[in-house]
mmCIF file with all atom_site columns, C-alpha atoms and ligand atoms in Angstrom:
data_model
loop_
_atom_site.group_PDB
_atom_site.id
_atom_site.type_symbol
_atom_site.label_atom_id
_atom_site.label_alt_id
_atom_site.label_comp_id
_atom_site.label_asym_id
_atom_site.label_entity_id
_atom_site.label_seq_id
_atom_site.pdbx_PDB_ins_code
_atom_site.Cartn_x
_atom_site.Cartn_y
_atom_site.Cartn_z
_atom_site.occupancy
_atom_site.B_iso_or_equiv
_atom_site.pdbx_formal_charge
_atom_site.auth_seq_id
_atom_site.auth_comp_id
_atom_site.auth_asym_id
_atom_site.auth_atom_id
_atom_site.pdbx_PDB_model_num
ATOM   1   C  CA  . UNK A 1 1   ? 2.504   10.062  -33.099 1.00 39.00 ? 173 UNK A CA  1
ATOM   2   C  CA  . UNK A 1 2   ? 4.425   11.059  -30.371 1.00 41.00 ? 174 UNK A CA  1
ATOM   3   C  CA  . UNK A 1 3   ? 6.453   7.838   -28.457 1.00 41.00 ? 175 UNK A CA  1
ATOM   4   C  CA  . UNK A 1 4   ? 7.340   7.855   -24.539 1.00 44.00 ? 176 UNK A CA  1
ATOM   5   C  CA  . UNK A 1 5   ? 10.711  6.964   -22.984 1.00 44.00 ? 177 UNK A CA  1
ATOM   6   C  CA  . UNK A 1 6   ? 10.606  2.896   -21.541 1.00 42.00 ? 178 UNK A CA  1
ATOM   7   C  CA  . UNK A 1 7   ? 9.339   2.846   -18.108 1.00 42.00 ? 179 UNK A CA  1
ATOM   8   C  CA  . UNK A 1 8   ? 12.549  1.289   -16.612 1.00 47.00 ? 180 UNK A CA  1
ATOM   9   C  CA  . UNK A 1 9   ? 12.669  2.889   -13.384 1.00 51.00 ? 181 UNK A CA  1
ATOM   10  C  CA  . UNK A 1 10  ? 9.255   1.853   -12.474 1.00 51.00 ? 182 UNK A CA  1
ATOM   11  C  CA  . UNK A 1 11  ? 9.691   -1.903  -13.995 1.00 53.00 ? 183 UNK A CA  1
ATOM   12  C  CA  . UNK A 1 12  ? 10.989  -3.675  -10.582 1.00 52.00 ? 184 UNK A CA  1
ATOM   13  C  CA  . UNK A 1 13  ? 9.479   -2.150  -7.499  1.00 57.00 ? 185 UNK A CA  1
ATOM   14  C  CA  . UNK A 1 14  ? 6.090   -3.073  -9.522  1.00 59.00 ? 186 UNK A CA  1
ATOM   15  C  CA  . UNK A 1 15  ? 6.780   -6.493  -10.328 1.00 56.00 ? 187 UNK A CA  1
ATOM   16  C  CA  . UNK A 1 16  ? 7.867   -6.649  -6.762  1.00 55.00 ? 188 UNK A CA  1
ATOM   17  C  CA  . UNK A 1 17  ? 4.564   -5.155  -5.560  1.00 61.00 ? 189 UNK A CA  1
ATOM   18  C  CA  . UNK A 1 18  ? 1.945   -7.130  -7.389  1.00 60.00 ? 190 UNK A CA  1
ATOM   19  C  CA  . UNK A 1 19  ? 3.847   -10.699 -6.093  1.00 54.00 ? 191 UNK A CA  1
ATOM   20  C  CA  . UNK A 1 20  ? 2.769   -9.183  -2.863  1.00 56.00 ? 192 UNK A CA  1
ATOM   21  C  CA  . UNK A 1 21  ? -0.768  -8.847  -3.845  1.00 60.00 ? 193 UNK A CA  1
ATOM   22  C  CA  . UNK A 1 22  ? -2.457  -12.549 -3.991  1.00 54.00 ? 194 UNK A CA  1
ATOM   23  C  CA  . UNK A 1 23  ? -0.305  -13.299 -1.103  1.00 53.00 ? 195 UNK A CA  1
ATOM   24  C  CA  . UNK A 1 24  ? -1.945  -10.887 0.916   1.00 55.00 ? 196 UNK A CA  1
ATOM   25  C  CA  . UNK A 1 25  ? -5.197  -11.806 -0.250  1.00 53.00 ? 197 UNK A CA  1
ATOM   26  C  CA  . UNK A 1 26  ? -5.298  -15.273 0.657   1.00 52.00 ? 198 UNK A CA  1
ATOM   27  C  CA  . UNK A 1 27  ? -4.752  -14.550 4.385   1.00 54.00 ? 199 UNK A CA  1
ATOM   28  C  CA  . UNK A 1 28  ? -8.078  -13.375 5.780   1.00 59.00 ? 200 UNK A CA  1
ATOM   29  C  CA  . UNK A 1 29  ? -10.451 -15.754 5.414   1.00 76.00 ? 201 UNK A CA  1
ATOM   30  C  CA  . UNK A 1 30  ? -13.223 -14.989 8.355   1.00 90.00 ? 202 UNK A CA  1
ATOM   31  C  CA  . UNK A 1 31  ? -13.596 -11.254 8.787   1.00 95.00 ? 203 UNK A CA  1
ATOM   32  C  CA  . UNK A 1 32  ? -16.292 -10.025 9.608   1.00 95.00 ? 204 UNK A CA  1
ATOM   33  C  CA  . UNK A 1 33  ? -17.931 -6.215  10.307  1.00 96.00 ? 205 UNK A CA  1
ATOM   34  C  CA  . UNK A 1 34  ? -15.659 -3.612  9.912   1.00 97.00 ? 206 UNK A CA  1
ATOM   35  C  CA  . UNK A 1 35  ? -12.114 -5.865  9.449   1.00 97.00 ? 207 UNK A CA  1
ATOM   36  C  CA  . UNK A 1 36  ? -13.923 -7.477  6.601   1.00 97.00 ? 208 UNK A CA  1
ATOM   37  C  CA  . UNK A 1 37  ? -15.199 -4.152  4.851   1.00 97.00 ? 209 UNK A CA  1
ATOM   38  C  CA  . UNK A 1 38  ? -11.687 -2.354  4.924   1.00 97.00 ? 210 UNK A CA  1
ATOM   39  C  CA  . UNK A 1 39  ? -9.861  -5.280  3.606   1.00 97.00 ? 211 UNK A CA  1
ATOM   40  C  CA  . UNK A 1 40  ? -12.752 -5.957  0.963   1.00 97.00 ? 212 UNK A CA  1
ATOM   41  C  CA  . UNK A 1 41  ? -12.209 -2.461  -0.079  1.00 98.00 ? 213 UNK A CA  1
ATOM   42  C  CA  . UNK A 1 42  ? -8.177  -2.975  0.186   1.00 98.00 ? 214 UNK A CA  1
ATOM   43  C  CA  . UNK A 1 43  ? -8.537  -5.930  -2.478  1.00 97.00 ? 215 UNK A CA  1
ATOM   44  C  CA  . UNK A 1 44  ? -10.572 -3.288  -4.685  1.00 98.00 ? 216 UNK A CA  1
ATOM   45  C  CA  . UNK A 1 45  ? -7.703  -1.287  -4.517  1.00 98.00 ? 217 UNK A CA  1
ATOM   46  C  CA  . UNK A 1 46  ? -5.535  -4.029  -4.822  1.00 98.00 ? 218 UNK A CA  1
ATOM   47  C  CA  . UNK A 1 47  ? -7.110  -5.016  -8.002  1.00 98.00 ? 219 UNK A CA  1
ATOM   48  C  CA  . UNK A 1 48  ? -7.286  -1.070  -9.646  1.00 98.00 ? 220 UNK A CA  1
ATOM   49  C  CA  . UNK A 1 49  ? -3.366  -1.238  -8.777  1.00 97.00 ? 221 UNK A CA  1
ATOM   50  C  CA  . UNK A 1 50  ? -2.923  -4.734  -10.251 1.00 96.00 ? 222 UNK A CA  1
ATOM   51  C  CA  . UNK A 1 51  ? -4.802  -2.556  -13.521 1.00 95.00 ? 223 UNK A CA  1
ATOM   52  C  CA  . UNK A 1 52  ? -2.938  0.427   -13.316 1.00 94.00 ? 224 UNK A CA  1
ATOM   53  C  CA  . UNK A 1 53  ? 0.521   -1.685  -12.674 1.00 91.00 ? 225 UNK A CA  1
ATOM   54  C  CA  . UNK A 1 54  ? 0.121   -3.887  -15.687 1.00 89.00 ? 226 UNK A CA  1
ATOM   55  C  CA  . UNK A 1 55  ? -0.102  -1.210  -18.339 1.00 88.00 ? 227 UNK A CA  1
ATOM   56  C  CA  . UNK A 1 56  ? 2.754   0.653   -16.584 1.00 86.00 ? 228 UNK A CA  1
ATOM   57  C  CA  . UNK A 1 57  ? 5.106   -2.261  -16.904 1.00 82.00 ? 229 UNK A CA  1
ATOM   58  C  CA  . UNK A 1 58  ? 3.735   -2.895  -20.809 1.00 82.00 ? 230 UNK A CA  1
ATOM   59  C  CA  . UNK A 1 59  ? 1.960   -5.904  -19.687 1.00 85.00 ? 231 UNK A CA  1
ATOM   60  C  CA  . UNK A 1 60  ? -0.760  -4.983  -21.491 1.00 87.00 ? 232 UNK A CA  1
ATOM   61  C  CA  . UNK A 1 61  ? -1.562  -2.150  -24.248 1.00 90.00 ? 233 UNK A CA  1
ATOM   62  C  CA  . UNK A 1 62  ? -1.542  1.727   -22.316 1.00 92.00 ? 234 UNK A CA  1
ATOM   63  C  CA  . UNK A 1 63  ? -5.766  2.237   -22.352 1.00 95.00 ? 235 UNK A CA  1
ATOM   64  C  CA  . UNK A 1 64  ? -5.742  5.924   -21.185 1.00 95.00 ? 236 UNK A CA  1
ATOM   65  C  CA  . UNK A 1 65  ? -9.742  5.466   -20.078 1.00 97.00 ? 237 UNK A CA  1
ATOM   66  C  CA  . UNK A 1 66  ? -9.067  2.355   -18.191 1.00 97.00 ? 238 UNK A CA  1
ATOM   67  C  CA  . UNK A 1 67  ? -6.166  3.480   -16.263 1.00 96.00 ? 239 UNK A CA  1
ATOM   68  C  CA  . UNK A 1 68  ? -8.374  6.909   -15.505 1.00 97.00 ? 240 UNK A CA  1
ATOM   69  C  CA  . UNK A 1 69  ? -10.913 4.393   -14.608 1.00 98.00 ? 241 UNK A CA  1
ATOM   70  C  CA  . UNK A 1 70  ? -9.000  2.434   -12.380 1.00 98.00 ? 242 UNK A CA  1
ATOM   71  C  CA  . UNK A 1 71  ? -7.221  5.820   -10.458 1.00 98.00 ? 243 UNK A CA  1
ATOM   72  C  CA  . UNK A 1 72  ? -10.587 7.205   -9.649  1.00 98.00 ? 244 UNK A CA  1
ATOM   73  C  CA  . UNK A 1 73  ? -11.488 3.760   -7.897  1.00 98.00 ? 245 UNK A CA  1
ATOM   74  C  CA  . UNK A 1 74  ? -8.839  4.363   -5.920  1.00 98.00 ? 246 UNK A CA  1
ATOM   75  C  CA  . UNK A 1 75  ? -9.209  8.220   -5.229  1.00 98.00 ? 247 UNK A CA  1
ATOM   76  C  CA  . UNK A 1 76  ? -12.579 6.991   -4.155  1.00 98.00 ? 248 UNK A CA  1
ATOM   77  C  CA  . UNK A 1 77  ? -11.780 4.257   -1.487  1.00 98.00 ? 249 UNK A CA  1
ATOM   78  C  CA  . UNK A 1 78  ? -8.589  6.632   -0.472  1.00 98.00 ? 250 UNK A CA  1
ATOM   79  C  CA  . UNK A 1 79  ? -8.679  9.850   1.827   1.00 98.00 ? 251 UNK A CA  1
ATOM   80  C  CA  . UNK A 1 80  ? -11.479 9.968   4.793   1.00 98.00 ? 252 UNK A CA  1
ATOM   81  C  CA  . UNK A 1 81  ? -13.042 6.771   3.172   1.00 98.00 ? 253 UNK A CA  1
ATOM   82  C  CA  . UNK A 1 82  ? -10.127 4.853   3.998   1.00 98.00 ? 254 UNK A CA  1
ATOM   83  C  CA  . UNK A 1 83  ? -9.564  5.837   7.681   1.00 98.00 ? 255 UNK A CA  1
ATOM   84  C  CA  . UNK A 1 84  ? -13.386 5.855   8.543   1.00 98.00 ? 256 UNK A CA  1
ATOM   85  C  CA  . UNK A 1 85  ? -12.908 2.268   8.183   1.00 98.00 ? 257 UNK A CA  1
ATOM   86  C  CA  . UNK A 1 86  ? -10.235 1.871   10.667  1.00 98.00 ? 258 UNK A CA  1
ATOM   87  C  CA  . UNK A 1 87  ? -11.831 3.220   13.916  1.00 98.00 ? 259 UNK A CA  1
ATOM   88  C  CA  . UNK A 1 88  ? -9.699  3.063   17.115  1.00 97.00 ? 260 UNK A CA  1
ATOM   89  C  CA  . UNK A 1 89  ? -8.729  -0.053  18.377  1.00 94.00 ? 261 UNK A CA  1
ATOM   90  C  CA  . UNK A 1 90  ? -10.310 -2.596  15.449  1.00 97.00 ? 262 UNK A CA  1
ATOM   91  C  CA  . UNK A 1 91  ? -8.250  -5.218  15.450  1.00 97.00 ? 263 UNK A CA  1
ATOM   92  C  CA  . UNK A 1 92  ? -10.354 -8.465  15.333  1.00 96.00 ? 264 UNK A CA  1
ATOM   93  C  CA  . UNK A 1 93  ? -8.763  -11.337 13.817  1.00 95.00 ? 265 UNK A CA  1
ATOM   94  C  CA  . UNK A 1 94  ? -7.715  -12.015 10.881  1.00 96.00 ? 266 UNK A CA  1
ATOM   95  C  CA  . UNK A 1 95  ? -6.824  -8.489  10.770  1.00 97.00 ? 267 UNK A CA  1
ATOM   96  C  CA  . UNK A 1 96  ? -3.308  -7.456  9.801   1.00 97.00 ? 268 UNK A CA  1
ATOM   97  C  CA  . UNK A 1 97  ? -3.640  -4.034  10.479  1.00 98.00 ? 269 UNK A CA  1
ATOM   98  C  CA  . UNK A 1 98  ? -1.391  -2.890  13.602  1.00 98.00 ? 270 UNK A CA  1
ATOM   99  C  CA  . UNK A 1 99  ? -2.252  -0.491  16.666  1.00 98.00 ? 271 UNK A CA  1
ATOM   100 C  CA  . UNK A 1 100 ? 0.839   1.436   15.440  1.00 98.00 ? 272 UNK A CA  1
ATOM   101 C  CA  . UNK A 1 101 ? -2.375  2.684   13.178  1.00 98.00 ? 273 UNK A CA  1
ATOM   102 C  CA  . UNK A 1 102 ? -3.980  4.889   16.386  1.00 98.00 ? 274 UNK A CA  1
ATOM   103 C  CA  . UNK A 1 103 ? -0.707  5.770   18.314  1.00 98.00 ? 275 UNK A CA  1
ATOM   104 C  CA  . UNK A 1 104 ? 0.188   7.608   15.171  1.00 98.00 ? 276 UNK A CA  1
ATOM   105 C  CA  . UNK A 1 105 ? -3.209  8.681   13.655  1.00 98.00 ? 277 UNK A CA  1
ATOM   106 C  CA  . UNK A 1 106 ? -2.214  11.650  11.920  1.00 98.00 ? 278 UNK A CA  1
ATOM   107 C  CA  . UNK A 1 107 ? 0.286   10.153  10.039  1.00 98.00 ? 279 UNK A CA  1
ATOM   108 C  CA  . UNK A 1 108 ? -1.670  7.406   8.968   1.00 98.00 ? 280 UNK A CA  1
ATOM   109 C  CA  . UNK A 1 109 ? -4.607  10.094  7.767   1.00 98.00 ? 281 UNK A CA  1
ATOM   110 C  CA  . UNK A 1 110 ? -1.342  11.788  5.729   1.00 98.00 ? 282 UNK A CA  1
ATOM   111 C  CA  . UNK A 1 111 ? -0.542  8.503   3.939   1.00 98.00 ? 283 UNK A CA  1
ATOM   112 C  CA  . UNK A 1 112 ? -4.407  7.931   3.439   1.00 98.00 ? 284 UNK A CA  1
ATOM   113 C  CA  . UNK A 1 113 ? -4.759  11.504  2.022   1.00 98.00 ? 285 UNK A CA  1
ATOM   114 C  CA  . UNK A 1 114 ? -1.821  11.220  0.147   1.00 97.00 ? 286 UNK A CA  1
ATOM   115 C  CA  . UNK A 1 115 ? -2.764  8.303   -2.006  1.00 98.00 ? 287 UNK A CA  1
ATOM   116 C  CA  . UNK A 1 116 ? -6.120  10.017  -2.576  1.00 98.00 ? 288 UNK A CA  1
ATOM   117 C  CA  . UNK A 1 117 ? -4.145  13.260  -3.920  1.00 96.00 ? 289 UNK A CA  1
ATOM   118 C  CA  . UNK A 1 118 ? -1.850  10.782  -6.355  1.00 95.00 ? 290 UNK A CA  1
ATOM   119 C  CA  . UNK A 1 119 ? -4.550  8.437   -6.909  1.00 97.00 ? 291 UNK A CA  1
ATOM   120 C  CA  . UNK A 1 120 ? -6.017  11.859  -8.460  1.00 96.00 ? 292 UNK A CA  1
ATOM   121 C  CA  . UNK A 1 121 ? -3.012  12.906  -9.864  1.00 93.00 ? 293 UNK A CA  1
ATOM   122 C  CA  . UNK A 1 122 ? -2.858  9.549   -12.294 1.00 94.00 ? 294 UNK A CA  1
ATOM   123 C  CA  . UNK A 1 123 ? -6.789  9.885   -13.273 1.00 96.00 ? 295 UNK A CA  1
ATOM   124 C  CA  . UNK A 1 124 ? -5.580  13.496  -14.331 1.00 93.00 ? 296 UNK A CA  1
ATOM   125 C  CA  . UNK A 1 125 ? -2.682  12.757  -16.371 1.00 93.00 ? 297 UNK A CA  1
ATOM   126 C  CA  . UNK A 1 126 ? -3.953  9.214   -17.625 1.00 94.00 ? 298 UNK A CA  1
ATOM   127 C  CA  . UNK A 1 127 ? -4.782  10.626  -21.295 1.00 94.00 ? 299 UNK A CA  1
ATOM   128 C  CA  . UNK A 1 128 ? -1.070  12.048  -21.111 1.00 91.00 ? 300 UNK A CA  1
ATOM   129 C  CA  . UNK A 1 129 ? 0.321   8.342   -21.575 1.00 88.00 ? 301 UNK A CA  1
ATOM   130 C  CA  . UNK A 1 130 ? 2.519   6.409   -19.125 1.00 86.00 ? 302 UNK A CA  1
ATOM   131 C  CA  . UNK A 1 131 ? 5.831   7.692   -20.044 1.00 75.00 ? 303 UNK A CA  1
ATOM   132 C  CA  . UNK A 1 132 ? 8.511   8.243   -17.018 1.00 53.00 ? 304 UNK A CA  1
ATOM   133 C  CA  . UNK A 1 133 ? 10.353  11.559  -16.932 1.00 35.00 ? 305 UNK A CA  1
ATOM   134 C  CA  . UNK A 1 134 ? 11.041  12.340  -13.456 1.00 44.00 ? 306 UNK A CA  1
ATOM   135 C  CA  . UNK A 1 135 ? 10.069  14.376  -10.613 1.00 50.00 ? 307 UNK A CA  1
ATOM   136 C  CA  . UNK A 1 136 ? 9.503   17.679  -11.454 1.00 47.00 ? 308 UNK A CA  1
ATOM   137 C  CA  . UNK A 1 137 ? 5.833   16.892  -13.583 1.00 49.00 ? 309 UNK A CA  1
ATOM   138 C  CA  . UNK A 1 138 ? 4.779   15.031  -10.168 1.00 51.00 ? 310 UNK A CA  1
ATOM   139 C  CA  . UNK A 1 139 ? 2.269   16.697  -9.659  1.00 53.00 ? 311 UNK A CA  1
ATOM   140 C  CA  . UNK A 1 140 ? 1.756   19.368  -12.864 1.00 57.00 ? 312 UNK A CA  1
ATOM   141 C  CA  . UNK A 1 141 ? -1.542  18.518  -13.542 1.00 56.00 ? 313 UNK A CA  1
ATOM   142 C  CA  . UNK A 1 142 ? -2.294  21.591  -15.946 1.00 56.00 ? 314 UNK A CA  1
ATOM   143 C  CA  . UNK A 1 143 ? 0.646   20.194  -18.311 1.00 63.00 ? 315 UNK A CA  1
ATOM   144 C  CA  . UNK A 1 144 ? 1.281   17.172  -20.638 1.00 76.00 ? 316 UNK A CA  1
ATOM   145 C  CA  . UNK A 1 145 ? 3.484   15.321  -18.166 1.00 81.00 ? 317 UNK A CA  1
ATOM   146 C  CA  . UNK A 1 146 ? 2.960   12.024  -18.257 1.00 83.00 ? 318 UNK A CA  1
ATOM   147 C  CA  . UNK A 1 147 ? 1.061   9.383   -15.894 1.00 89.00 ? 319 UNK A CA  1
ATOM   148 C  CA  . UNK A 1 148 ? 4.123   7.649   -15.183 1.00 87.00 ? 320 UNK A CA  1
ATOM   149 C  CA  . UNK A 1 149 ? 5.601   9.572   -12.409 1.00 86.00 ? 321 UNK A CA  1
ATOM   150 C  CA  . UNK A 1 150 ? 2.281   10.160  -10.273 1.00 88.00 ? 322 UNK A CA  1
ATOM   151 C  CA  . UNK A 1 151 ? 1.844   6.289   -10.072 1.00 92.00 ? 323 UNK A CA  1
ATOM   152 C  CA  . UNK A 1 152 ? 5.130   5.277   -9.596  1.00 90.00 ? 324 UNK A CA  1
ATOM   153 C  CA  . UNK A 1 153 ? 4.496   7.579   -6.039  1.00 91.00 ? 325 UNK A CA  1
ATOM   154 C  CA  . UNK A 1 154 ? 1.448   6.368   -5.902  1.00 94.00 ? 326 UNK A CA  1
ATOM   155 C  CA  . UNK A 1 155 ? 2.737   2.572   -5.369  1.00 93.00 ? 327 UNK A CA  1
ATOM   156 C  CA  . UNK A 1 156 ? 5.453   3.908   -3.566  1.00 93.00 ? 328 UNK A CA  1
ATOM   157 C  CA  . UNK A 1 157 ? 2.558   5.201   -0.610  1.00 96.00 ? 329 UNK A CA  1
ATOM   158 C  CA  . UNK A 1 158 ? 1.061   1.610   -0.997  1.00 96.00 ? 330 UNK A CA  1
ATOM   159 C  CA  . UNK A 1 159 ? 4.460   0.507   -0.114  1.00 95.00 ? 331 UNK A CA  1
ATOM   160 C  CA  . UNK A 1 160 ? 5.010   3.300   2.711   1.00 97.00 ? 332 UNK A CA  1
ATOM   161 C  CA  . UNK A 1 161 ? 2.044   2.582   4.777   1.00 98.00 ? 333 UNK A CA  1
ATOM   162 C  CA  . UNK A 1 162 ? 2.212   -0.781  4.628   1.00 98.00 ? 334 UNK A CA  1
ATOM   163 C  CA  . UNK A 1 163 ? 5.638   -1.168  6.068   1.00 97.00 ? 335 UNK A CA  1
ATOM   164 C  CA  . UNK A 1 164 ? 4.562   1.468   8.548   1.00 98.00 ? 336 UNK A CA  1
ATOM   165 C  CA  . UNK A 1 165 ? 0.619   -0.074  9.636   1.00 98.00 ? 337 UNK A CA  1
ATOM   166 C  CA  . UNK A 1 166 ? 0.292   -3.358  8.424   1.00 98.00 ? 338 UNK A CA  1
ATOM   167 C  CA  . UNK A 1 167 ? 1.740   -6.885  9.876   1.00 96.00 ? 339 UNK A CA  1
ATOM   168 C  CA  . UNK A 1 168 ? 4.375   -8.339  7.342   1.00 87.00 ? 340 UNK A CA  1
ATOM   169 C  CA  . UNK A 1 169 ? 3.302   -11.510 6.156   1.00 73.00 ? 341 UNK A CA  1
HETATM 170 C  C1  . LIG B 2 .   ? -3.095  4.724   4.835   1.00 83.09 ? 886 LIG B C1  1
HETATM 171 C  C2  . LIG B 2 .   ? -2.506  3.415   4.810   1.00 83.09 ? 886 LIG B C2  1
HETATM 172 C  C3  . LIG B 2 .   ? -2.651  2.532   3.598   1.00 83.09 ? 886 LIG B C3  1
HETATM 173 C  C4  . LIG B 2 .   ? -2.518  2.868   2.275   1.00 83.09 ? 886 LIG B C4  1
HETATM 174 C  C5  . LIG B 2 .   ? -2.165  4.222   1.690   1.00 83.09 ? 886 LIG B C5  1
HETATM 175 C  C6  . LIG B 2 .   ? -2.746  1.660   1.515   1.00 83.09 ? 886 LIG B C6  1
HETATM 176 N  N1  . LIG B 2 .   ? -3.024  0.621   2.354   1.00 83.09 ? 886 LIG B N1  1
HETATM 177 FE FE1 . LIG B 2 .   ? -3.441  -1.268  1.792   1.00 83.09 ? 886 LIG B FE1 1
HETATM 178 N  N2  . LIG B 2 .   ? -3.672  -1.796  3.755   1.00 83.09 ? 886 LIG B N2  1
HETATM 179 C  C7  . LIG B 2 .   ? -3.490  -0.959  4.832   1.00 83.09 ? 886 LIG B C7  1
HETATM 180 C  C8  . LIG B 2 .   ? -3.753  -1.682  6.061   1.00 83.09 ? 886 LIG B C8  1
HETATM 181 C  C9  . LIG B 2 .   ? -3.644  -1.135  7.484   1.00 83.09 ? 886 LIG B C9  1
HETATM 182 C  C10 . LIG B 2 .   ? -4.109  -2.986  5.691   1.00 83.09 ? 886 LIG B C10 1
HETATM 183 C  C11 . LIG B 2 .   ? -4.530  -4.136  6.609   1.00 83.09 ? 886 LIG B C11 1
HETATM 184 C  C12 . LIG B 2 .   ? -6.045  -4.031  6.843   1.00 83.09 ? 886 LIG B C12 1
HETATM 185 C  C13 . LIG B 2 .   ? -6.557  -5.124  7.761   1.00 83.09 ? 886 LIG B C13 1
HETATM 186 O  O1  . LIG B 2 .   ? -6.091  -6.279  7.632   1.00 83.09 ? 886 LIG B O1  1
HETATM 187 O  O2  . LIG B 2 .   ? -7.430  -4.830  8.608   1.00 83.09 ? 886 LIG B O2  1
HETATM 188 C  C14 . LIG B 2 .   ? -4.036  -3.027  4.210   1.00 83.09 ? 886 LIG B C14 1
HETATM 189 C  C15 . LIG B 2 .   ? -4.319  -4.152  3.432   1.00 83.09 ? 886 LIG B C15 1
HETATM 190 C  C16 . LIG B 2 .   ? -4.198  -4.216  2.063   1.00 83.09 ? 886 LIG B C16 1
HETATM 191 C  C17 . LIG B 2 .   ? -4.443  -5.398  1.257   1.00 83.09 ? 886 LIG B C17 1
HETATM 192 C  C18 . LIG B 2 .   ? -4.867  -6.755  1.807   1.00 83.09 ? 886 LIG B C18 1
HETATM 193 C  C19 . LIG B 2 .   ? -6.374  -6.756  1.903   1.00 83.09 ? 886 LIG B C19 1
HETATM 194 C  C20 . LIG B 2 .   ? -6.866  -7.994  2.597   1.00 83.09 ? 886 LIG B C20 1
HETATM 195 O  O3  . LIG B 2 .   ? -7.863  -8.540  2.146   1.00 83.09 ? 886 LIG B O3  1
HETATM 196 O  O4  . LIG B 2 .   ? -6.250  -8.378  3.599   1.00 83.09 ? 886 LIG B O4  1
HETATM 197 C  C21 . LIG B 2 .   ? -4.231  -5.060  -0.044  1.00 83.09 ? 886 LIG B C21 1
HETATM 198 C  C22 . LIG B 2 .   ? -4.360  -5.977  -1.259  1.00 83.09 ? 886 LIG B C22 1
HETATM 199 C  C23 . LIG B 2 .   ? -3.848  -3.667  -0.062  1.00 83.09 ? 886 LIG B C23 1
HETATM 200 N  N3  . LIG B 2 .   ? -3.846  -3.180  1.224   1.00 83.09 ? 886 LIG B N3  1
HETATM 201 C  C24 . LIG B 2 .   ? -3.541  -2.979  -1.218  1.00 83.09 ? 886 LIG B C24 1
HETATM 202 C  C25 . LIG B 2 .   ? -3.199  -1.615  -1.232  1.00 83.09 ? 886 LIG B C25 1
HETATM 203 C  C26 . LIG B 2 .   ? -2.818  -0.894  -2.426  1.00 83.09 ? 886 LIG B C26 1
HETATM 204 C  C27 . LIG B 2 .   ? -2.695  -1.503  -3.811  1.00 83.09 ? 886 LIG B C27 1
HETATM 205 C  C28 . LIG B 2 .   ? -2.586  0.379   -2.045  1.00 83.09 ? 886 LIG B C28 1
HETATM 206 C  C29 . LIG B 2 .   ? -2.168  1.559   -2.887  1.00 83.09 ? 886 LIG B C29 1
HETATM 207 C  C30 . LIG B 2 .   ? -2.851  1.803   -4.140  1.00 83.09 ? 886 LIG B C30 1
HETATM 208 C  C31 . LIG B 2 .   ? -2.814  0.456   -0.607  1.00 83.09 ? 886 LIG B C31 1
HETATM 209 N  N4  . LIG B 2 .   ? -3.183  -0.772  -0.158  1.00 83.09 ? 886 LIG B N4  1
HETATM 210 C  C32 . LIG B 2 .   ? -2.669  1.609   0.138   1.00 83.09 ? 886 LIG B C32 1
HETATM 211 C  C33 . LIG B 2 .   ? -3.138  0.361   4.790   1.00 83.09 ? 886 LIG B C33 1
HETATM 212 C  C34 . LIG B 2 .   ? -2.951  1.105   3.629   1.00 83.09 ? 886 LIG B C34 1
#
């Protein structure tokens, strides 16, 4: 049986994360049209992460098929599906997105697109295991690296454009 390294490195900025998460959910009571589908499909995201997240930390037993499962929900709702839900200027309460969002539209396509690509990246590696062993198998999809690296920067693009688009609670 082969045994991966502890996942130390990826332990605290996910705990940190998922206290974020049922904050954020309780906010938005009210939306409606397109607010209301892009932060219904946020909380699906939100709850594939919360997934992904727990087997990560060792919360729960590493389930290759559920945490390939959960990545390609995500590579789903990420990418073009993601911004064709922000179109310019929708910000009707209770929305927290900001207008940052359309002064800076290409970047916020990048961030989309780039969560779709590591979303991808973790469905790919999933069978791998979670182990962490740094950069360099980021993205070497045609090797055994493990899953661990791809969705510790996939969190950390969660992380990036929220800071960067979304109203701090
Ligand atoms: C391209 C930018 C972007 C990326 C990448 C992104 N988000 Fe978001 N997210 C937003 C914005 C903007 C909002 C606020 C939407 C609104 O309130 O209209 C949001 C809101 C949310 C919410 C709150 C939903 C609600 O009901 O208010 C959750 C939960 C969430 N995101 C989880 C995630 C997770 C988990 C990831 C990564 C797997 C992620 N997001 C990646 C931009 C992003």
């Amino acid at each position: 049986m082969r045994k991966f390294r502890t996942f130390r490195k990826f332990q605290w900025p996910a705990a940190l994360f998922l206290l974020c998460l049922p904050l954020a959910a309780a906010a938005h009571s009210g939306a409606t049209g397109i607010v209301k589908e892009r932060m219904d499909r946020m909380k699906d995201i939100g709850r594939a992460t919360k997934v992904i997240a727990g087997m990560f930390k060792g919360d729960q037993p590493y389930d290759a098929a559920a945490v390939r499962a959960a990545a390609d929900a995500i590579a789903e709702l990420a990418g073009p599906a993601m911004t064709e839900k922000f179109p310019a200027g929708s910000l009707d309460k209770p929305t927290e997105a900001l207008p940052e969002i359309w002064r800076d539209w290409a970047r916020f396509e990048q961030m989309a697109e780039d969560l779709r690509r590591e979303a991808a990246a973790v469905s790919a590696l999933a069978a791998n295991g979670p182990a962490q062993f740094g950069e360099g198998y980021l993205f070497d999809t045609s090797s055994d690296a493990p899953a661990g690296p791809a969705a510790t920067r996939m969190l950390a693009t969660c992380r990036a454009c929220h800071q960067a688009f979304r109203q701090k609670d």
